[in-house]
XYZ file of C-alpha atoms in Angstrom:
714
model
C -32.372 -4.144 -3.173
C -31.316 -6.329 -0.280
C -34.869 -7.551 -0.028
C -34.534 -9.108 -3.491
C -31.788 -11.307 -2.063
C -34.231 -12.675 0.466
C -33.075 -10.448 3.338
C -35.444 -8.813 5.779
C -34.501 -5.187 5.259
C -35.856 -1.775 6.152
C -35.140 0.180 2.955
C -35.023 3.912 3.582
C -34.369 5.023 0.022
C -36.409 4.882 -3.126
C -37.581 1.481 -4.263
C -35.430 1.756 -7.387
C -32.405 3.723 -8.450
C -33.098 7.140 -9.869
C -33.394 6.630 -13.590
C -31.482 9.835 -14.331
C -28.594 9.176 -11.954
C -25.187 9.043 -13.574
C -23.696 6.958 -10.767
C -25.368 4.387 -8.509
C -24.383 2.980 -5.130
C -25.792 0.048 -3.169
C -25.226 0.518 0.526
C -26.026 -1.726 3.503
C -25.981 -0.627 7.128
C -27.179 -1.854 10.493
C -28.436 1.369 12.112
C -31.880 1.474 13.649
C -33.612 3.617 16.243
C -32.044 7.026 16.796
C -28.906 6.139 14.843
C -31.137 4.968 12.015
C -33.018 8.255 11.996
C -29.714 10.143 11.845
C -28.544 7.920 8.989
C -31.746 8.577 7.041
C -31.318 12.317 7.515
C -27.704 12.227 6.365
C -28.513 10.085 3.341
C -31.353 12.385 2.346
C -29.023 15.367 2.656
C -26.445 13.560 0.527
C -29.037 12.771 -2.145
C -30.147 16.374 -2.266
C -26.599 17.635 -2.550
C -25.493 15.029 -5.101
C -28.423 14.248 -7.412
C -26.072 12.544 -9.873
C -25.413 9.762 -7.346
C -28.310 7.435 -6.578
C -27.845 5.685 -3.225
C -29.938 2.591 -2.605
C -29.611 1.857 1.102
C -30.868 -1.120 3.072
C -30.854 -1.584 6.829
C -30.374 -5.141 8.060
C -30.491 -6.664 11.513
C -27.591 -5.847 13.856
C -25.136 -8.601 14.813
C -24.408 -12.003 13.336
C -27.253 -11.973 10.791
C -25.866 -8.812 9.197
C -22.293 -10.109 9.027
C -23.445 -13.458 7.684
C -25.480 -11.829 4.927
C -22.510 -9.643 3.966
C -20.175 -12.641 3.792
C -22.595 -14.740 1.733
C -23.341 -11.868 -0.634
C -19.670 -11.035 -1.143
C -18.706 -14.668 -1.741
C -21.445 -14.967 -4.342
C -20.722 -11.634 -6.074
C -24.042 -10.239 -4.801
C -22.731 -7.725 -2.296
C -23.409 -3.986 -2.199
C -20.805 -1.410 -3.187
C -20.460 -0.118 0.352
C -21.231 -1.652 3.723
C -20.891 -0.987 7.432
C -19.622 -3.518 9.921
C -18.006 -3.733 13.335
C -14.279 -3.302 12.841
C -13.588 -6.446 14.832
C -15.041 -8.491 11.966
C -12.853 -6.989 9.243
C -9.993 -9.410 9.912
C -12.309 -12.308 9.071
C -13.426 -10.773 5.776
C -10.273 -9.325 4.223
C -8.099 -12.497 4.011
C -10.858 -14.284 2.108
C -10.900 -11.445 -0.435
C -14.488 -10.641 0.408
C -13.555 -6.956 0.708
C -11.897 -4.537 -1.668
C -9.052 -2.459 -0.251
C -9.332 1.332 -0.234
C -6.995 3.355 -2.448
C -5.003 5.254 0.194
C -3.510 7.630 -2.354
C -6.914 8.610 -3.611
C -8.288 9.080 -0.102
C -5.322 11.360 0.619
C -6.172 13.360 -2.487
C -9.456 14.243 -0.836
C -8.003 14.952 2.595
C -8.232 11.553 4.295
C -4.622 10.876 5.304
C -3.037 8.378 7.688
C -1.300 11.109 9.712
C -4.665 12.670 10.538
C -5.862 9.500 12.255
C -5.149 7.987 15.621
C -2.513 5.263 14.899
C -4.448 2.636 16.825
C -7.595 3.211 14.784
C -5.793 3.293 11.472
C -3.973 0.023 12.136
C -7.156 -1.773 13.118
C -8.399 -1.272 9.556
C -5.149 -2.438 7.920
C -4.762 -6.104 6.917
C -1.593 -7.295 5.161
C -0.544 -3.729 4.531
C -3.806 -2.674 2.893
C -6.509 -0.423 4.334
C -9.849 -2.199 4.344
C -11.815 -0.232 6.937
C -11.512 3.427 7.924
C -13.702 3.549 11.053
C -16.538 5.997 11.200
C -15.046 7.539 14.358
C -11.833 8.137 12.416
C -13.701 10.139 9.861
C -15.560 12.085 12.520
C -12.880 12.694 15.146
C -9.665 13.496 13.357
C -8.565 15.428 16.450
C -11.745 17.507 16.443
C -10.377 19.862 13.859
C -12.745 21.768 11.651
C -12.146 20.723 8.052
C -10.374 23.225 5.905
C -12.627 24.713 3.209
C -12.890 22.396 0.252
C -11.924 19.204 2.142
C -14.330 16.371 2.809
C -16.413 16.519 5.938
C -17.504 13.274 7.604
C -20.815 11.887 6.503
C -21.059 9.839 9.727
C -21.182 11.832 12.965
C -21.432 9.385 15.886
C -21.172 10.236 19.530
C -17.589 9.875 20.738
C -15.403 9.966 23.811
C -12.215 11.679 22.727
C -10.271 10.138 19.899
C -10.959 6.544 20.952
C -14.331 5.336 19.799
C -16.929 3.957 22.143
C -17.157 0.169 21.609
C -20.709 0.464 20.326
C -19.597 3.014 17.729
C -16.456 1.287 16.436
C -17.969 0.722 13.025
C -16.136 0.621 9.711
C -17.101 1.910 6.284
C -16.243 -1.134 4.153
C -16.048 -1.381 0.357
C -17.430 -4.744 -0.700
C -17.218 -6.845 -3.817
C -20.591 -6.643 -5.483
C -22.578 -8.161 -8.279
C -23.821 -6.368 -11.350
C -22.146 -4.130 -13.852
C -19.350 -1.737 -12.947
C -20.991 1.614 -13.054
C -21.568 2.357 -9.381
C -19.837 4.957 -7.208
C -18.067 4.315 -3.966
C -18.467 7.640 -2.172
C -18.542 7.470 1.593
C -18.279 11.076 2.695
C -19.839 14.471 2.187
C -17.569 17.365 1.163
C -17.593 20.768 2.774
C -17.026 24.243 1.335
C -16.683 25.071 -2.356
C -15.624 21.563 -3.348
C -18.866 19.987 -2.103
C -20.235 19.007 -5.505
C -16.843 18.082 -6.958
C -16.034 15.576 -4.243
C -19.496 14.036 -4.190
C -19.843 13.507 -7.882
C -16.255 12.813 -8.921
C -15.079 10.393 -6.215
C -16.530 7.444 -8.058
C -15.744 3.790 -8.583
C -13.703 4.909 -11.574
C -11.315 6.563 -9.111
C -11.341 4.107 -6.235
C -11.211 0.998 -8.426
C -10.390 0.915 -12.099
C -13.603 0.961 -14.065
C -11.975 -1.163 -16.759
C -11.375 -4.195 -14.516
C -13.682 -7.209 -14.727
C -14.044 -9.448 -11.683
C -15.653 -12.569 -10.398
C -15.280 -14.991 -7.505
C -14.818 -18.750 -7.643
C -15.888 -20.863 -4.691
C -16.307 -24.661 -4.778
C -19.450 -24.305 -2.677
C -21.166 -22.523 -5.593
C -21.462 -24.780 -8.632
C -23.614 -25.246 -11.737
C -23.210 -28.959 -12.323
C -21.082 -31.689 -13.865
C -20.144 -31.371 -17.514
C -21.525 -34.178 -19.642
C -18.935 -35.460 -22.130
C -21.672 -35.206 -24.755
C -21.486 -31.419 -24.479
C -18.573 -31.609 -26.914
C -20.416 -33.426 -29.686
C -20.469 -32.693 -33.394
C -22.551 -33.386 -36.465
C -22.028 -35.247 -39.746
C -24.716 -34.704 -42.365
C -24.913 -35.788 -45.975
C -24.560 -32.172 -47.064
C -21.999 -30.744 -49.454
C -18.530 -32.173 -48.783
C -18.944 -33.083 -45.139
C -18.934 -36.801 -45.925
C -17.576 -37.175 -49.449
C -14.033 -35.731 -49.790
C -14.412 -34.741 -46.155
C -14.212 -37.745 -43.856
C -14.583 -40.294 -46.675
C -12.423 -40.261 -49.802
C -11.239 -43.722 -50.875
C -9.102 -42.241 -53.674
C -7.119 -39.982 -51.316
C -3.434 -40.862 -50.691
C -4.101 -40.829 -46.925
C -7.234 -43.006 -47.086
C -7.326 -46.262 -45.130
C -8.796 -49.558 -46.254
C -12.333 -48.344 -45.454
C -11.895 -45.136 -47.449
C -11.606 -42.882 -44.399
C -9.099 -40.039 -44.583
C -6.525 -40.656 -41.868
C -5.422 -36.990 -41.860
C -8.999 -36.010 -41.040
C -9.275 -38.725 -38.413
C -6.221 -37.289 -36.660
C -7.733 -33.796 -36.592
C -11.092 -35.135 -35.362
C -9.316 -36.848 -32.462
C -7.411 -33.650 -31.696
C -10.654 -31.681 -31.788
C -11.997 -33.916 -29.016
C -15.527 -34.515 -30.272
C -17.723 -37.018 -28.475
C -21.316 -37.700 -29.592
C -21.528 -37.354 -33.392
C -25.030 -36.820 -34.754
C -25.892 -38.530 -38.068
C -27.165 -38.499 -40.861
C -28.945 -35.127 -40.541
C -30.127 -32.487 -40.358
C -32.591 -31.721 -43.098
C -31.230 -34.719 -44.999
C -32.804 -37.168 -42.559
C -36.359 -36.222 -43.496
C -35.857 -37.967 -46.849
C -33.498 -40.665 -45.565
C -34.135 -44.348 -46.220
C -31.813 -46.193 -43.885
C -31.991 -49.434 -45.900
C -30.411 -47.605 -48.870
C -27.271 -47.108 -46.782
C -26.536 -50.737 -45.829
C -25.248 -53.777 -47.650
C -22.702 -54.006 -50.471
C -21.754 -50.519 -51.677
C -22.129 -51.456 -55.330
C -25.749 -52.448 -54.708
C -26.798 -49.266 -52.959
C -29.188 -47.000 -54.879
C -28.566 -43.410 -55.881
C -31.239 -41.024 -54.590
C -32.214 -37.393 -54.976
C -31.692 -35.401 -51.788
C -34.446 -32.790 -51.687
C -32.985 -30.993 -48.687
C -29.754 -29.864 -50.388
C -30.672 -30.415 -54.052
C -27.969 -33.012 -54.523
C -27.549 -36.628 -55.574
C -26.830 -39.052 -52.737
C -24.748 -42.072 -53.782
C -25.009 -43.909 -50.427
C -21.382 -45.030 -50.773
C -21.007 -43.941 -47.158
C -23.748 -45.414 -45.017
C -24.634 -46.725 -41.601
C -21.838 -49.301 -41.364
C -19.230 -46.772 -42.518
C -20.510 -44.269 -39.940
C -20.020 -46.780 -37.122
C -16.562 -47.708 -38.461
C -15.647 -44.002 -38.528
C -16.679 -43.592 -34.882
C -14.619 -46.585 -33.819
C -11.548 -45.129 -35.499
C -12.078 -41.741 -33.895
C -11.836 -43.492 -30.532
C -13.810 -44.669 -27.552
C -14.923 -41.129 -26.727
C -16.944 -40.964 -29.974
C -20.549 -42.032 -29.456
C -23.235 -42.576 -32.102
C -26.219 -40.227 -32.076
C -28.624 -41.456 -34.722
C -31.584 -39.551 -36.136
C -34.707 -41.279 -37.441
C -36.860 -39.972 -40.271
C -40.158 -38.636 -38.945
C -40.702 -36.354 -41.929
C -41.551 -38.818 -44.712
C -41.529 -41.954 -42.535
C -42.724 -42.971 -39.086
C -42.906 -45.531 -36.271
C -42.423 -48.716 -38.337
C -39.279 -47.535 -40.119
C -37.751 -46.258 -36.863
C -38.296 -49.664 -35.248
C -36.766 -51.442 -38.229
C -33.651 -49.253 -38.073
C -33.381 -49.831 -34.321
C -33.632 -53.596 -34.787
C -31.047 -53.644 -37.579
C -28.614 -51.496 -35.580
C -29.003 -52.814 -32.047
C -30.572 -56.265 -31.791
C -27.888 -58.918 -31.223
C -29.123 -61.674 -33.555
C -31.912 -64.085 -34.353
C -34.251 -61.739 -36.241
C -34.506 -60.930 -39.911
C -32.945 -57.481 -39.611
C -30.266 -58.300 -37.031
C -29.205 -61.295 -39.103
C -29.197 -59.107 -42.205
C -26.709 -56.818 -40.464
C -24.477 -59.829 -39.828
C -24.572 -60.842 -43.488
C -23.492 -57.274 -44.314
C -20.332 -57.846 -42.305
C -21.328 -56.395 -38.929
C -21.936 -59.324 -36.627
C -21.819 -57.241 -33.461
C -24.672 -54.787 -32.848
C -23.903 -51.097 -33.145
C -25.179 -50.286 -29.653
C -26.752 -46.933 -30.523
C -28.174 -45.526 -27.303
C -28.936 -41.895 -28.211
C -31.621 -41.264 -30.855
C -33.119 -38.095 -32.347
C -36.805 -38.223 -33.209
C -36.638 -36.349 -36.511
C -35.148 -32.956 -37.272
C -36.511 -29.392 -37.187
C -40.082 -30.497 -37.736
C -41.260 -26.972 -36.869
C -39.618 -25.562 -40.010
C -41.660 -25.060 -43.207
C -38.473 -25.923 -45.143
C -38.497 -29.440 -43.684
C -39.712 -32.274 -45.885
C -42.758 -33.579 -44.035
C -43.123 -30.453 -41.865
C -45.774 -30.849 -39.159
C -47.653 -28.810 -36.613
C -46.563 -29.122 -33.001
C -49.535 -31.339 -32.163
C -48.971 -33.576 -35.195
C -45.297 -33.956 -34.466
C -45.860 -34.423 -30.740
C -48.174 -37.351 -31.412
C -45.835 -39.137 -33.845
C -42.816 -38.470 -31.619
C -44.655 -39.892 -28.624
C -45.759 -42.995 -30.513
C -42.267 -43.556 -31.924
C -40.707 -43.097 -28.510
C -43.145 -45.492 -26.891
C -42.451 -48.178 -29.474
C -38.671 -47.748 -29.333
C -38.764 -48.047 -25.541
C -40.724 -51.274 -25.882
C -37.854 -52.646 -27.925
C -35.214 -51.224 -25.560
C -36.180 -49.401 -22.351
C -32.630 -48.027 -22.029
C -32.688 -45.841 -25.146
C -32.313 -42.071 -24.734
C -34.556 -39.991 -26.956
C -34.400 -36.407 -28.181
C -37.604 -34.674 -29.253
C -37.460 -31.840 -31.777
C -37.622 -28.411 -30.239
C -37.599 -25.125 -32.110
C -35.200 -24.470 -34.968
C -34.366 -21.123 -33.347
C -35.684 -18.810 -30.674
C -36.861 -16.505 -33.474
C -39.385 -19.021 -34.808
C -42.952 -17.667 -34.512
C -44.029 -20.894 -32.804
C -41.162 -20.871 -30.273
C -42.095 -21.939 -26.721
C -45.617 -22.889 -27.811
C -44.003 -25.610 -29.945
C -41.984 -26.976 -27.017
C -44.956 -26.850 -24.680
C -47.239 -28.711 -27.096
C -44.672 -31.375 -28.037
C -43.811 -32.038 -24.401
C -47.466 -32.254 -23.432
C -47.610 -35.262 -25.766
C -44.211 -36.825 -25.066
C -42.914 -35.553 -21.707
C -42.590 -38.903 -19.951
C -41.394 -40.693 -23.100
C -38.393 -38.548 -24.085
C -35.258 -37.455 -22.257
C -34.200 -34.326 -24.118
C -35.671 -31.480 -26.136
C -33.502 -30.098 -28.930
C -32.359 -26.528 -29.634
C -30.732 -25.190 -32.810
C -29.074 -21.787 -33.213
C -26.720 -20.172 -35.716
C -25.216 -16.703 -35.524
C -23.757 -14.210 -37.978
C -23.185 -10.439 -38.049
C -26.206 -8.652 -39.494
C -25.636 -5.474 -41.515
C -22.066 -5.269 -40.243
C -23.138 -5.107 -36.578
C -20.068 -6.760 -35.047
C -20.815 -5.586 -31.506
C -24.104 -7.489 -31.440
C -22.466 -10.453 -33.163
C -19.861 -10.631 -30.399
C -22.715 -10.761 -27.883
C -24.444 -13.704 -29.616
C -24.143 -15.811 -26.470
C -26.661 -13.493 -24.826
C -29.246 -14.956 -27.174
C -27.987 -18.510 -26.658
C -28.223 -18.241 -22.872
C -31.685 -16.693 -23.147
C -32.743 -19.503 -25.493
C -31.536 -22.141 -23.036
C -33.194 -20.514 -20.044
C -36.496 -20.048 -21.876
C -36.612 -23.682 -22.984
C -35.784 -24.828 -19.447
C -38.602 -22.657 -18.104
C -41.040 -24.022 -20.695
C -40.098 -27.645 -20.083
C -40.299 -27.266 -16.317
C -43.674 -25.567 -16.640
C -45.019 -28.528 -18.598
C -43.528 -30.928 -16.069
C -45.220 -29.052 -13.255
C -48.566 -29.114 -15.058
C -48.210 -32.852 -15.591
C -47.124 -33.300 -11.967
C -44.070 -35.172 -13.186
C -40.923 -35.555 -11.077
C -38.857 -35.964 -14.225
C -36.646 -33.188 -15.602
C -36.239 -32.791 -19.339
C -32.660 -31.995 -20.316
C -31.576 -30.029 -23.348
C -29.821 -31.254 -26.482
C -28.323 -28.233 -28.256
C -27.567 -30.451 -31.212
C -26.967 -27.774 -33.830
C -25.031 -24.610 -33.035
C -22.332 -22.581 -34.741
C -21.418 -19.397 -36.539
C -23.050 -19.675 -39.966
C -23.213 -16.966 -42.614
C -26.723 -18.063 -43.502
C -27.559 -14.921 -45.470
C -24.719 -15.706 -47.905
C -26.092 -19.215 -48.445
C -29.593 -17.905 -49.053
C -28.286 -15.545 -51.739
C -26.158 -18.275 -53.305
C -29.058 -20.748 -53.315
C -31.066 -18.385 -55.518
C -28.464 -18.769 -58.255
C -28.415 -22.574 -58.287
C -29.507 -24.419 -61.416
C -32.575 -26.313 -60.269
C -32.143 -28.844 -63.041
C -28.709 -29.875 -61.731
C -28.366 -32.484 -58.972
C -24.610 -32.641 -58.306
C -22.737 -35.103 -56.103
C -21.105 -33.589 -53.022
C -21.085 -29.964 -54.232
C -19.213 -27.246 -52.333
C -21.918 -25.887 -50.044
C -21.719 -23.810 -46.860
C -17.906 -23.786 -46.810
C -17.573 -20.721 -44.607
C -13.998 -19.604 -43.915
C -13.842 -18.411 -40.309
C -12.018 -15.351 -38.951
C -10.574 -14.570 -35.539
C -13.801 -12.715 -34.750
C -15.828 -15.818 -35.607
C -13.594 -17.940 -33.361
C -14.062 -15.577 -30.423
C -17.838 -15.745 -30.872
C -17.704 -19.542 -31.047
C -15.678 -19.571 -27.831
C -18.327 -17.421 -26.186
C -21.018 -19.872 -27.318
C -19.024 -22.686 -25.705
C -18.941 -20.664 -22.493
C -22.731 -20.295 -22.671
C -23.161 -24.058 -22.966
C -20.833 -24.718 -20.032
C -22.627 -22.128 -17.911
C -25.785 -24.233 -18.321
C -24.208 -27.661 -17.969
C -26.790 -28.618 -15.363
C -29.448 -28.837 -18.094
C -27.591 -28.857 -21.422
C -26.320 -32.426 -21.455
C -25.866 -32.857 -25.210
C -24.505 -30.325 -27.715
C -23.314 -30.790 -31.289
C -21.180 -28.308 -33.188
C -22.572 -28.257 -36.703
C -20.785 -29.549 -38.634
C -17.546 -31.526 -38.445
C -15.753 -31.201 -41.804
C -15.976 -28.655 -44.665
C -19.589 -27.595 -44.049
C -19.518 -24.645 -41.582
C -16.830 -26.722 -39.921
C -13.675 -26.445 -37.807
C -11.846 -28.790 -40.204
C -11.358 -28.131 -43.919
C -10.062 -30.403 -46.680
C -9.227 -30.336 -50.338
C -10.042 -33.361 -52.533
C -6.800 -35.244 -52.964
C -5.055 -32.556 -50.927
C -4.442 -31.454 -47.357
C -6.659 -30.992 -44.317
C -6.289 -28.049 -41.951
C -7.711 -26.374 -38.859
C -9.978 -23.350 -39.086
C -9.738 -20.630 -36.413
C -12.820 -22.111 -34.724
C -11.014 -25.410 -34.236
C -8.971 -24.094 -31.329
C -11.634 -22.877 -28.861
C -13.567 -26.112 -29.278
C -10.501 -28.329 -28.860
C -9.390 -26.446 -25.744
C -12.858 -26.493 -24.195
C -13.206 -30.211 -24.852
C -9.786 -30.922 -23.361
C -9.963 -28.709 -20.269
C -13.708 -28.285 -19.769
C -14.291 -31.638 -18.101
C -15.403 -31.670 -14.470
C -17.715 -29.467 -12.455
C -18.702 -26.005 -13.647
C -18.276 -23.350 -10.967
C -20.893 -20.632 -10.672
C -19.491 -17.451 -12.229
C -21.264 -14.109 -11.755
C -19.194 -11.533 -13.584
C -18.782 -7.930 -12.488
C -17.753 -6.358 -15.760
C -17.536 -3.141 -17.702
C -20.213 -3.017 -20.351
C -20.819 -1.828 -23.881
C -23.911 -1.006 -25.894
C -25.188 -3.346 -28.590
C -27.952 -2.663 -31.061
C -29.543 -6.073 -30.626
C -29.017 -6.907 -26.947
C -28.647 -3.520 -25.267
C -26.070 -3.099 -22.531
C -23.829 -6.167 -22.446
C -20.865 -7.273 -20.340
C -17.498 -7.065 -22.078
C -16.437 -10.166 -20.167
C -18.044 -13.530 -20.805
C -16.575 -16.258 -18.631
C -16.950 -19.579 -16.892
C -14.686 -21.948 -14.965
C -14.471 -25.725 -14.659
C -12.930 -27.614 -11.748
C -11.466 -30.989 -12.694
C -11.488 -34.105 -10.524
C -7.862 -33.456 -9.517
C -8.755 -30.011 -8.152
C -7.250 -27.982 -10.986
C -9.370 -25.161 -12.393
C -9.611 -23.819 -15.931
C -11.038 -20.372 -16.600
C -12.504 -19.748 -20.044
C -12.947 -16.063 -20.824
C -13.816 -13.871 -23.795
C -13.105 -10.158 -24.071
C -15.762 -8.743 -26.388
C -14.111 -5.351 -26.751
C -12.796 -4.836 -30.270
C -10.382 -2.105 -29.193
C -9.359 -2.388 -25.542
C -7.619 -4.914 -23.349
C -9.631 -5.996 -20.322
C -7.978 -6.398 -16.898
C -9.370 -9.401 -15.031
C -9.300 -10.271 -11.351
C -10.616 -13.598 -10.103
C -11.000 -14.130 -6.361
C -10.306 -17.747 -5.419
C -12.263 -18.603 -2.302
C -11.494 -21.925 -0.607
C -9.625 -23.190 -3.657
C -6.138 -24.489 -2.957
C -4.532 -23.175 -6.118
C -1.049 -21.715 -6.238
C 0.146 -21.693 -9.848
C -0.877 -20.447 -13.284
C 0.148 -23.372 -15.461
C -0.963 -21.782 -18.729
C -2.653 -18.723 -20.149
C -3.273 -19.018 -23.861
C -5.217 -16.613 -26.038
C -6.617 -16.635 -29.530
C -6.418 -13.057 -30.780
C -4.832 -11.163 -33.629
C -4.052 -7.597 -34.647
C -6.221 -8.368 -37.682
C -9.623 -9.567 -36.422
C -10.375 -10.780 -39.930
C -7.326 -13.079 -40.040
C -8.116 -16.609 -41.211
C -6.521 -19.976 -41.844
C -6.639 -20.948 -45.506
C -5.355 -23.583 -47.883
C -2.434 -21.305 -48.747
C -1.731 -20.273 -45.147
C -3.209 -22.952 -42.844
C -1.237 -21.820 -39.775
C -1.956 -18.088 -39.942
C -3.994 -18.105 -36.708
C -3.174 -20.233 -33.667
C -3.447 -19.667 -29.902
C -0.415 -18.021 -28.311
C 0.893 -17.865 -24.719
C 0.148 -14.788 -22.624
C 2.739 -13.452 -20.203
C 2.123 -11.665 -16.917
C -0.864 -13.646 -15.646
C -0.338 -14.224 -11.928
C -1.874 -15.935 -8.930
C -1.073 -14.415 -5.538
C -2.780 -14.290 -2.124
C -5.866 -16.048 -3.410
C -6.412 -13.837 -6.447
C -5.771 -14.374 -10.141
C -4.872 -11.309 -12.177
C -4.664 -11.231 -15.962
C -5.081 -8.931 -18.914
C -7.308 -10.166 -21.732
C -6.300 -8.914 -25.162
C -8.909 -7.095 -27.254
C -11.273 -9.442 -29.063
C -9.841 -12.592 -27.543
C -10.641 -16.124 -26.427
C -8.666 -17.048 -23.306
C -7.886 -20.287 -21.489
C -6.274 -19.877 -18.060
C -5.286 -23.065 -16.241
C -4.671 -23.057 -12.503
C -3.184 -25.741 -10.263
């Protein structure tokens, strides 16, 4: 396997692990020539004796190249389970936490005791009171005594001169931090006598290092990229009660002069949203922007085909901009244009009305409507979900690609600084997925800046384990779109990189809505009906936190993301008409990620216990990322997907000058179905976690079952 890391290796074992092996070990050594032949013979004998342990060995070049590869692999969580090195190099590895210490008590259980070793040799493998490297001559010499029946016999049998090893043979068997899932053995010796099979097959990683512990390493040299503030965006659509009795309710006791609910404004600020996409969503494909401007009493009422409702247009473009201003400077407009039932001309007219300073018919019209200053909308979406047959004005990829390209070209003529988002697939499950992106980008690659992604998740047929692993799909979706976009860029010989706008994502119980929609009276067109008002549980909040982690883990390419939606409609904030507003369980992971997830994302490669899921197969129990702020502080975001067991966590901090755990908060509950409601709005909140510690360059914590965790380090 070392060859897959780019190392020049002489692999002596099978090209892949034995498929039937219960336990697997990756092992690197530096023996060639006669010593290499002996090593091959011993490994083959070990494999024959212990068929339940698959050893994948790789032989690398002796000297500095070998040590360098070990150090780089360990720092990046790519190391083997077991390695060999000159004992003189151990002191340079152990302090940086690139090695795991041996469990002395367990070694003694199998006959490897300190008193049986030459004191000088034993001490050379001890760093800060922990044994990191029993030398191979220790295992072989041990005063030349024949092992008692049933005790381990040395696997390594080097030449020796008494009890003091020859300098060329002073080589240590070193357990290394490794990448991958925790199911590998760490067995470094062959037993003798009746206990041969017991020792081989039962001295596993479960014994030498707790199988339940999840680990990863943080190093500032290994990063993903800077987090764009737009990653913490949201979405306001004219759907249900998102707008009316959500953010806008002039009759409410807490409404301001513009009809905006000040209690909701306070929660939106606390949530920390940035770019807010508007006005849709499916709604935009029937949207006439001119209906939403001018005196409210003159605005027409329209049928909204997307959500079978009546749109009053009492809240329009000017009110949207006023809402953003009151949220604060961090809130940025993200405006969608209608490319379903309209096209290039209407998009240009909206752009002129919104952004041109003055001196034209539409910019002057804006001024007469009370908005003298332009709105300054920089980020624009070219339609919405045009791949979906449910979309009014649905198009093929080629049809949409052409109109998107022409609209983008015209809008750039009016303002070269605009940023444009082309419609990608409505989900990875769409039958046209990837082909849609490729075709659209063939038409518009050099004219747009982003391609959109939409994804919603819910448990299917009660499969909570797969639901908890929903981020597996999100990360796959992101990586597949990146691959598709880069492929098109390569074909077009373009130096430009298309970034991703994940501008609709959330937990949404879509199957419930589809059943409910069947019962709707098609002759009724209500105003602001209660639609999609999902009430979220602790489980839902943990999944949402995991989705946030997925977005952060791809911050190098996902530069815009919008939680859909903001208020009442599959939202973190709920309201009652004339009544209170409150936080759903999903409010807290988003607010914490927005507050502490600013900076540079560190590359996290988890080494975690796993569990089986019906939909995604074997999946890590730990899902995690970390963000380093400009002041050097680090925040770890972590989810434990286990519904029953706590998960011990160890994080190795390499070259990070951190000394204190300033906070460990968790969102978890003995009742995973616990929710915040109108009657009990504070039932679920994050709580502090005790016992999390940072010592000698390592963070240790215990993650509660089914939990979202925020660990802040300074």
